[in-house]
Short mmCIF file of C-alpha atoms and ligand atoms in Angstrom, two decimals:
data_model
loop_
_atom_site.label_atom_id
_atom_site.label_comp_id
_atom_site.label_asym_id
_atom_site.label_seq_id
_atom_site.Cartn_x
_atom_site.Cartn_y
_atom_site.Cartn_z
CA MET A 1 0.19 23.13 30.34
CA LYS A 2 -2.17 20.35 31.45
CA ILE A 3 -4.86 21.53 33.88
CA LEU A 4 -7.14 19.53 36.17
CA VAL A 5 -10.35 20.81 37.74
CA THR A 6 -11.55 18.50 40.47
CA TYR A 7 -14.32 18.88 43.02
CA TYR A 8 -16.44 17.32 45.69
CA SER A 9 -20.09 18.34 45.85
CA GLU A 10 -23.11 16.96 47.70
CA THR A 11 -25.88 19.32 46.56
CA SER A 12 -24.33 20.61 43.28
CA ASN A 13 -23.22 24.09 44.45
CA THR A 14 -19.51 23.32 44.17
CA GLU A 15 -20.05 21.32 41.02
CA GLN A 16 -21.63 24.37 39.34
CA VAL A 17 -18.64 26.50 40.35
CA ALA A 18 -16.24 23.79 39.12
CA ARG A 19 -17.96 23.80 35.72
CA ALA A 20 -17.67 27.60 35.53
CA VAL A 21 -13.96 27.35 36.39
CA TYR A 22 -13.51 24.71 33.69
CA GLU A 23 -15.25 26.95 31.13
CA GLY A 24 -13.05 29.87 32.15
CA ILE A 25 -9.83 27.98 31.36
CA ASP A 26 -8.81 28.96 27.85
CA GLN A 27 -6.22 26.22 27.42
CA PRO A 28 -6.65 23.18 25.15
CA SER A 29 -5.45 20.59 27.65
CA LYS A 30 -7.92 20.47 30.51
CA GLU A 31 -9.97 17.85 32.36
CA ILE A 32 -12.73 17.93 34.96
CA HIS A 33 -13.49 15.06 37.38
CA PRO A 34 -14.96 14.53 40.84
CA VAL A 35 -12.17 14.07 43.45
CA ASP A 36 -12.78 10.36 43.83
CA GLU A 37 -12.49 9.73 40.08
CA VAL A 38 -9.07 11.26 39.55
CA GLU A 39 -6.50 8.59 38.79
CA HIS A 40 -3.14 10.07 37.84
CA LEU A 41 -1.96 13.48 38.97
CA GLU A 42 1.60 13.46 37.68
CA ASP A 43 0.80 14.91 34.23
CA PHE A 44 -1.01 18.00 35.52
CA SER A 45 0.93 21.20 36.16
CA LEU A 46 -2.00 23.09 37.63
CA ILE A 47 -4.77 21.64 39.77
CA PHE A 48 -7.98 23.41 40.80
CA CYS A 49 -9.59 21.66 43.76
CA GLY A 50 -13.07 22.69 44.94
CA PHE A 51 -15.05 21.69 48.00
CA PRO A 52 -18.00 22.71 50.17
CA VAL A 53 -16.86 24.02 53.55
CA HIS A 54 -17.83 21.43 56.18
CA ALA A 55 -17.48 22.44 59.84
CA SER A 56 -14.95 25.16 58.84
CA SER A 57 -12.78 22.55 57.15
CA VAL A 58 -12.69 20.21 54.16
CA PRO A 59 -14.81 17.08 53.66
CA ALA A 60 -12.98 13.75 54.19
CA LYS A 61 -12.83 12.90 50.46
CA VAL A 62 -11.15 16.22 49.74
CA GLU A 63 -8.70 15.70 52.56
CA ALA A 64 -7.79 12.33 51.01
CA PHE A 65 -7.34 13.96 47.60
CA LEU A 66 -5.21 16.85 48.90
CA LYS A 67 -2.88 14.38 50.61
CA ARG A 68 -2.23 12.84 47.17
CA VAL A 69 -1.19 16.09 45.46
CA PRO A 70 2.48 15.68 44.55
CA LYS A 71 4.94 18.17 45.92
CA ALA A 72 5.64 21.27 43.82
CA LYS A 73 2.36 21.15 41.87
CA MET A 74 0.56 24.47 41.49
CA LEU A 75 -2.75 24.30 43.33
CA VAL A 76 -5.78 26.61 43.35
CA LEU A 77 -8.34 25.98 46.09
CA PHE A 78 -11.96 27.02 45.73
CA ALA A 79 -14.91 26.55 48.01
CA THR A 80 -18.60 27.20 48.49
CA HIS A 81 -20.02 27.94 51.92
CA GLY A 82 -23.19 29.11 53.59
CA CYS A 83 -21.50 31.85 55.63
CA LEU A 84 -20.73 35.32 54.31
CA ARG A 85 -17.71 35.80 52.06
CA GLY A 86 -14.48 37.09 53.54
CA GLY A 87 -15.32 35.89 57.04
CA HIS A 88 -13.00 33.89 59.25
CA LEU A 89 -15.13 30.74 58.89
CA ALA A 90 -14.33 30.31 55.20
CA ASP A 91 -10.70 31.36 55.78
CA ALA A 92 -10.31 28.62 58.37
CA ALA A 93 -11.30 26.01 55.78
CA PHE A 94 -8.65 27.27 53.33
CA GLU A 95 -6.02 27.28 56.07
CA ASN A 96 -6.86 23.67 56.90
CA ALA A 97 -6.78 22.70 53.21
CA MET A 98 -3.38 24.36 52.76
CA ALA A 99 -1.99 22.57 55.82
CA ILE A 100 -3.18 19.23 54.39
CA ALA A 101 -1.68 19.92 50.92
CA SER A 102 1.51 21.22 52.44
CA GLY A 103 3.80 20.09 49.62
CA ALA A 104 1.94 21.90 46.87
CA THR A 105 2.33 25.56 45.92
CA VAL A 106 -1.02 27.25 46.48
CA ILE A 107 -1.19 30.07 43.94
CA GLY A 108 -4.73 31.21 44.71
CA THR A 109 -7.94 30.67 46.66
CA PHE A 110 -11.45 31.85 46.00
CA SER A 111 -14.90 31.15 47.29
CA CYS A 112 -18.54 31.97 46.86
CA ARG A 113 -21.68 31.31 48.82
CA GLY A 114 -23.79 28.21 48.36
CA LYS A 115 -27.31 27.53 49.54
CA VAL A 116 -27.84 25.17 52.45
CA GLU A 117 -30.85 22.89 52.71
CA PRO A 118 -33.34 24.37 55.23
CA GLN A 119 -33.67 21.06 57.16
CA LEU A 120 -29.90 20.94 57.57
CA MET A 121 -29.81 24.53 58.88
CA ASP A 122 -32.47 23.61 61.44
CA LYS A 123 -30.54 20.54 62.54
CA LEU A 124 -27.02 22.02 62.60
CA GLY A 125 -28.22 25.36 64.03
CA ARG A 126 -28.96 23.58 67.30
CA ARG A 127 -25.27 22.75 67.74
CA PRO A 128 -23.15 25.56 69.24
CA GLU A 129 -20.17 24.96 66.91
CA HIS A 130 -22.39 25.53 63.85
CA ARG A 131 -24.58 28.38 65.10
CA ALA A 132 -22.50 31.27 63.72
CA TRP A 133 -22.45 30.16 60.09
CA VAL A 134 -26.00 28.80 60.14
CA GLU A 135 -27.28 32.25 61.16
CA GLU A 136 -25.51 33.75 58.14
CA ALA A 137 -26.49 30.89 55.82
CA HIS A 138 -30.15 31.87 55.44
CA SER A 139 -29.16 34.67 53.06
CA ALA A 140 -27.17 32.27 50.81
CA ALA A 141 -30.42 30.83 49.46
CA ASP A 142 -29.96 32.05 45.86
CA HIS A 143 -26.31 31.12 45.50
CA PRO A 144 -24.29 30.34 43.57
CA ASP A 145 -26.04 32.70 41.15
CA GLN A 146 -25.10 33.78 37.62
CA GLY A 147 -22.97 36.64 38.97
CA ASP A 148 -20.99 34.24 41.21
CA LEU A 149 -20.40 31.87 38.31
CA GLU A 150 -19.21 34.66 36.00
CA GLU A 151 -16.84 35.87 38.74
CA CYS A 152 -15.44 32.35 39.20
CA LYS A 153 -14.96 32.00 35.47
CA ALA A 154 -13.06 35.30 35.28
CA TYR A 155 -10.95 34.33 38.30
CA ALA A 156 -10.02 31.02 36.63
CA ARG A 157 -8.92 32.88 33.49
CA ARG A 158 -6.70 35.25 35.51
CA ILE A 159 -5.13 32.56 37.66
CA VAL A 160 -4.27 30.43 34.61
CA ALA A 161 -2.47 33.46 33.13
CA LYS A 162 -0.59 33.78 36.43
CA ALA A 163 0.34 30.07 36.38
CA LEU A 164 1.61 30.33 32.79
CA SER A 165 3.79 33.30 33.73
CA ARG A 166 5.40 31.29 36.56
CA ARG A 167 6.63 28.46 34.35
C1 FMN B 201 -22.10 18.73 57.15
C2 FMN B 201 -22.04 20.15 56.64
C3 FMN B 201 -21.28 21.09 57.32
C4 FMN B 201 -21.23 22.42 56.85
N1 FMN B 201 -20.43 23.31 57.50
C5 FMN B 201 -20.36 24.59 57.06
C6 FMN B 201 -19.51 25.55 57.71
O1 FMN B 201 -18.79 25.25 58.67
N2 FMN B 201 -19.51 26.82 57.25
C7 FMN B 201 -20.27 27.20 56.18
O2 FMN B 201 -20.23 28.37 55.83
N3 FMN B 201 -21.06 26.32 55.51
C8 FMN B 201 -21.11 25.03 55.92
N4 FMN B 201 -21.91 24.12 55.25
C9 FMN B 201 -22.67 24.56 54.06
C10 FMN B 201 -22.00 24.14 52.76
O3 FMN B 201 -20.64 24.51 52.76
C11 FMN B 201 -22.70 24.85 51.57
O4 FMN B 201 -24.07 24.57 51.55
C12 FMN B 201 -22.07 24.39 50.24
O5 FMN B 201 -22.36 25.34 49.23
C13 FMN B 201 -22.56 23.02 49.78
O6 FMN B 201 -21.90 22.69 48.58
P1 FMN B 201 -22.27 21.41 47.69
O7 FMN B 201 -23.66 21.63 47.16
O8 FMN B 201 -21.24 21.41 46.62
O9 FMN B 201 -22.17 20.20 48.58
C14 FMN B 201 -21.97 22.80 55.69
C15 FMN B 201 -22.75 21.84 55.03
C16 FMN B 201 -22.78 20.52 55.49
C17 FMN B 201 -23.61 19.50 54.71
#
């Protein structure tokens, strides 16, 4: 089974998670590329797509990528975000991503926290639509940490086993 890990990352949080996911995949046929460097998707059976949550949704480049995912591919979405895990803000981003990639079969989602630059928190925290997550984001300063990366790696291993059992 050919597996693609692709990601978009501005300050390396999501890239670190993507690399942990890639390491966790114990299959010989795997590739890792930023979203805007992926050429052909047809050969891949399973695609991991990672992004930083932007305004409770996906960045434009990720939206463009998700629109290209052929129907019936297995897709795993992963994200980093400043807000706490399990909250509705991160969930909203996954829901938007799933709506954009509506032809694909999403077999899993996972996320972890990622630090936000202090200047950005100051700037965005003044806007009402960003206030809720910015307040939470201060405590994301040390993430992703080693524990997050190990968790992501283990998740990748489990979800690949799930994908293999579905074929
Ligand atoms: C323009 C912008 C909007 C953001 N919006 C959110 C948001 O709505 N919720 C959230 O939890 N984090 C938000 N963040 C924080 C990022 O999701 C977080 O810092 C992420 O880990 C960055 O990943 P990267 O280093 O891969 O770019 C935003 C960051 C930026 C730059």
